[in-house]
Tab-separated table of C-alpha atoms and ligand atoms in Angstrom:
chain	number	residue	atom	x	y	z
A	112	MET	CA	139.646	73.013	93.908
A	113	ALA	CA	137.146	72.684	96.682
A	114	LYS	CA	134.154	71.201	95.582
A	115	SER	CA	131.556	73.584	98.109
A	116	ALA	CA	132.534	76.032	96.043
A	117	MET	CA	131.602	75.078	92.577
A	118	ARG	CA	128.596	74.206	94.122
A	119	ASP	CA	128.289	77.912	94.994
A	120	LEU	CA	127.683	78.055	91.171
A	121	SER	CA	124.357	79.168	89.592
A	122	TYR	CA	122.825	77.502	86.500
A	123	GLY	CA	119.774	77.481	84.535
A	124	VAL	CA	117.976	74.258	83.267
A	125	PHE	CA	117.892	74.073	79.257
A	126	ILE	CA	116.488	72.191	76.666
A	127	LEU	CA	118.830	71.339	73.872
A	128	THR	CA	117.551	70.052	70.714
A	129	ALA	CA	119.799	68.738	67.780
A	130	SER	CA	119.636	67.127	64.381
A	131	MET	CA	121.633	65.218	62.440
A	132	GLY	CA	120.298	64.116	58.726
A	133	ASP	CA	116.527	63.662	59.535
A	134	LYS	CA	117.055	62.494	63.448
A	135	VAL	CA	115.970	64.986	65.778
A	136	ASN	CA	117.047	64.491	69.224
A	137	ALA	CA	116.818	66.570	72.949
A	138	CYS	CA	118.584	66.378	76.085
A	139	ILE	CA	118.606	68.712	79.337
A	140	THR	CA	121.618	71.016	80.209
A	141	ASN	CA	121.992	73.507	82.874
A	142	THR	CA	125.126	74.968	81.442
A	143	CYS	CA	124.569	77.656	78.934
A	144	ILE	CA	125.470	81.671	79.471
A	145	GLN	CA	125.914	84.530	77.000
A	146	VAL	CA	129.601	85.029	76.699
A	147	ALA	CA	129.549	87.569	73.716
A	148	THR	CA	127.433	90.213	71.848
A	149	ASN	CA	127.442	91.735	68.563
A	150	PRO	CA	127.158	89.228	67.590
A	151	THR	CA	125.361	87.551	70.694
A	152	ARG	CA	127.244	84.470	71.340
A	153	VAL	CA	126.194	81.842	74.409
A	154	ALA	CA	128.245	78.652	75.360
A	155	PHE	CA	127.229	75.265	76.581
A	156	SER	CA	128.709	72.202	77.495
A	157	VAL	CA	127.473	68.819	76.320
A	158	ILE	CA	128.708	65.398	78.069
A	159	ASN	CA	130.540	63.421	75.412
A	160	ALA	CA	128.773	60.195	75.887
A	161	ASN	CA	125.531	61.990	75.357
A	162	TYR	CA	123.668	61.126	72.465
A	163	THR	CA	122.944	64.494	71.479
A	164	CYS	CA	126.329	65.444	71.434
A	165	ASP	CA	127.211	63.263	68.661
A	166	PHE	CA	124.309	64.965	66.870
A	167	LEU	CA	125.843	68.543	67.543
A	168	LYS	CA	129.496	67.370	66.482
A	169	GLN	CA	127.923	67.180	63.472
A	170	SER	CA	125.337	69.602	63.137
A	171	GLN	CA	125.863	73.547	62.371
A	172	TYR	CA	122.512	74.478	63.997
A	173	CYS	CA	120.571	73.978	67.657
A	174	SER	CA	118.170	74.968	69.791
A	175	ILE	CA	118.241	76.003	73.629
A	176	GLY	CA	115.085	76.152	75.139
A	177	ILE	CA	114.958	78.191	78.602
A	178	MET	CA	112.561	76.277	81.260
A	179	ALA	CA	109.778	77.751	83.009
A	180	LYS	CA	110.109	77.568	86.863
A	181	SER	CA	106.813	75.608	86.721
A	182	SER	CA	108.493	73.139	84.528
A	183	SER	CA	107.175	69.664	85.239
A	184	PHE	CA	109.723	66.884	86.717
A	185	GLY	CA	108.282	64.784	83.446
A	186	ILE	CA	109.792	66.674	81.216
A	187	ILE	CA	113.118	66.772	82.507
A	188	LYS	CA	112.788	62.968	83.328
A	189	ASN	CA	111.898	62.347	79.425
A	190	PHE	CA	114.763	64.164	78.208
A	191	GLY	CA	117.152	64.065	80.777
A	192	LEU	CA	117.508	61.027	82.494
A	193	GLN	CA	117.297	58.550	79.555
A	194	SER	CA	118.967	58.421	76.273
A	195	GLY	CA	118.027	58.798	73.048
A	196	ARG	CA	120.083	56.059	71.816
A	197	ASP	CA	117.223	53.539	73.970
A	198	VAL	CA	113.906	55.762	73.274
A	199	ASN	CA	112.176	57.814	71.540
A	200	LYS	CA	111.704	61.157	73.492
A	201	PHE	CA	109.410	62.521	71.175
A	202	ILE	CA	106.343	59.816	72.138
A	203	ASN	CA	104.477	62.022	75.049
A	204	TYR	CA	106.722	65.433	73.772
A	205	GLN	CA	106.731	66.888	70.422
A	206	TYR	CA	109.412	68.792	68.870
A	207	GLU	CA	108.944	71.634	65.986
A	208	LYS	CA	110.822	73.370	63.438
A	209	ASN	CA	111.355	77.388	63.148
A	210	GLU	CA	111.296	78.750	59.446
A	211	LYS	CA	114.960	77.651	59.262
A	212	SER	CA	114.472	74.280	59.688
A	213	ILE	CA	116.071	74.442	63.607
A	214	ALA	CA	114.148	71.731	65.786
A	215	TYR	CA	113.210	72.847	69.380
A	216	VAL	CA	110.880	71.684	71.786
A	217	SER	CA	108.674	74.608	73.355
A	218	THR	CA	106.818	72.706	76.742
A	219	ASP	CA	107.447	74.223	79.638
A	220	CYS	CA	109.981	76.853	78.074
A	221	VAL	CA	109.543	80.341	78.769
A	222	SER	CA	111.254	80.924	74.818
A	223	THR	CA	114.117	79.323	72.898
A	224	LEU	CA	117.296	80.306	71.271
A	225	PHE	CA	118.026	79.487	67.628
A	226	LEU	CA	121.607	79.022	67.583
A	227	LYS	CA	124.378	78.642	64.423
A	228	ILE	CA	127.526	76.443	66.447
A	229	VAL	CA	130.802	78.702	65.569
A	230	SER	CA	133.383	76.533	67.629
A	231	LYS	CA	133.588	73.136	69.129
A	232	THR	CA	136.299	72.545	71.649
A	233	ASP	CA	136.516	69.074	73.263
A	234	LEU	CA	137.259	69.307	76.914
A	235	GLY	CA	137.567	65.640	77.541
A	236	SER	CA	134.652	64.939	79.621
A	237	HIS	CA	132.620	67.418	77.961
A	238	THR	CA	132.516	69.623	74.318
A	239	LEU	CA	132.227	73.069	75.005
A	240	PHE	CA	129.694	74.816	72.140
A	241	VAL	CA	130.218	78.289	71.787
A	242	ALA	CA	127.120	79.615	69.158
A	243	GLU	CA	125.679	82.777	67.695
A	244	VAL	CA	122.179	83.501	68.450
A	245	VAL	CA	120.244	83.724	64.913
A	246	ASP	CA	116.881	83.831	66.091
A	247	GLU	CA	114.459	83.408	69.166
A	248	LYS	CA	111.211	82.745	70.273
A	249	ILE	CA	109.165	84.272	73.267
A	250	TYR	CA	106.068	82.056	74.594
A	251	LYS	CA	105.272	83.540	78.242
A	252	ASN	CA	106.557	85.940	80.668
A	253	GLU	CA	107.070	84.041	83.789
A	254	GLU	CA	110.491	83.290	86.437
A	255	VAL	CA	112.926	80.751	84.580
A	256	LEU	CA	113.916	77.636	86.220
A	257	THR	CA	117.469	77.365	87.904
A	258	TYR	CA	119.203	74.400	88.306
A	259	ALA	CA	119.329	75.227	92.064
A	260	TYR	CA	115.182	75.330	92.487
A	261	TYR	CA	114.745	71.832	90.531
A	262	TYR	CA	117.014	70.238	92.750
A	263	SER	CA	115.250	71.380	95.934
A	264	ASN	CA	111.349	71.860	94.529
A	265	ILE	CA	111.259	69.805	91.190
A	266	LYS	CA	113.792	66.354	91.590
A	267	PRO	CA	112.503	63.768	93.291
A	268	LYS	CA	113.912	62.888	96.929
A	269	LYS	CA	116.111	59.989	96.688
A	270	GLU	CA	113.879	57.023	97.401
A	271	GLU	CA	114.347	55.076	100.740
A	272	VAL	CA	116.672	52.410	100.732
A	273	ASP	CA	115.500	49.351	101.831
A	274	LYS	CA	117.747	48.104	104.838
A	275	SER	CA	116.257	44.795	105.012
A	276	LYS	CA	118.138	43.984	101.595
A	277	LYS	CA	121.463	43.608	100.536
A	278	ILE	CA	122.966	45.663	98.270
A	279	ILE	CA	125.355	44.113	95.458
A	280	ALA	CA	125.706	46.961	93.453
A	281	TRP	CA	124.363	50.360	92.016
A	282	LYS	CA	122.804	51.273	88.714
A	283	CYS	CA	123.108	54.523	87.047
A	284	LYS	CA	119.288	55.418	86.244
A	285	ILE	CA	121.181	57.786	83.352
A	286	CYS	CA	122.800	55.030	81.558
A	287	GLY	CA	122.688	52.121	83.083
A	288	TYR	CA	126.509	51.477	84.060
A	289	ILE	CA	126.698	49.350	86.926
A	290	TYR	CA	129.051	49.858	89.645
A	291	GLU	CA	130.000	46.918	91.564
A	292	GLY	CA	130.042	47.269	95.449
A	293	GLU	CA	127.902	48.180	98.516
A	294	VAL	CA	128.886	51.359	99.090
A	295	LEU	CA	128.950	53.993	96.502
A	296	PRO	CA	131.621	56.578	97.193
A	297	LYS	CA	129.315	60.166	97.769
A	298	ASP	CA	131.601	61.993	95.093
A	299	TYR	CA	131.206	59.031	92.774
A	300	ILE	CA	130.960	60.493	88.812
A	301	CYS	CA	129.523	58.138	86.162
A	302	PRO	CA	132.040	56.709	83.570
A	303	LEU	CA	130.082	56.759	80.979
A	304	CYS	CA	127.722	59.749	81.134
A	305	GLY	CA	129.479	61.940	83.396
A	306	HIS	CA	126.390	62.131	85.909
A	307	PRO	CA	127.133	62.046	89.899
A	308	ALA	CA	125.882	59.403	92.694
A	309	GLU	CA	122.915	60.678	93.513
A	310	ASP	CA	121.530	59.840	90.020
A	311	PHE	CA	122.506	56.165	91.188
A	312	GLU	CA	119.864	53.501	92.069
A	313	PRO	CA	120.873	50.189	94.741
A	314	VAL	CA	121.229	47.068	93.298
A	315	TYR	CA	119.516	44.349	95.763
A	316	ALA	CA	120.954	40.704	96.102
A	317	GLU	CA	117.939	38.504	94.796
B	1529	FE	FE1	125.601	57.084	83.330
């Protein structure tokens, strides 16, 4: 399958919030689509290595916040570029709970879907969840964020590599995985968290 064709697919950007016991975690996903009506069902997938995926595998309910085009990089960085295993993601951003105690994050979202998970399929790298929409909240009438818009207008451009220093390795900014070597292949995928080469930063010799 040609990689260039896969890059032509379009996606939204979402805040996925899940609970496990009294713990709540949230992450950013770009995979959520409606797949059925009567009842309305959506499908979304989450990288198996993600902490939120552990929560989803054990829970029946979750929420998906549909992000606004005006979203800041700050919130995407907070929920998407660090792990809830290492930090508390709810210091600068709060979650709320709806009438049925389903946790959700409304910041920078136009609306939220409240979901009851009806199937979980392990796809190897990711788990595919199918869920029934049991409730929703609408906050504002604003254009939604697409992954393409995020990539070209919100995500900071890659920092310039300092050519005066020697690169000895590359570090995944998402999970901390270290790739040993001077040149990181362009199509490299982090074996721990599944993020692409763009999410790695150089590690320089002392
Ligand atoms: Fe990683």
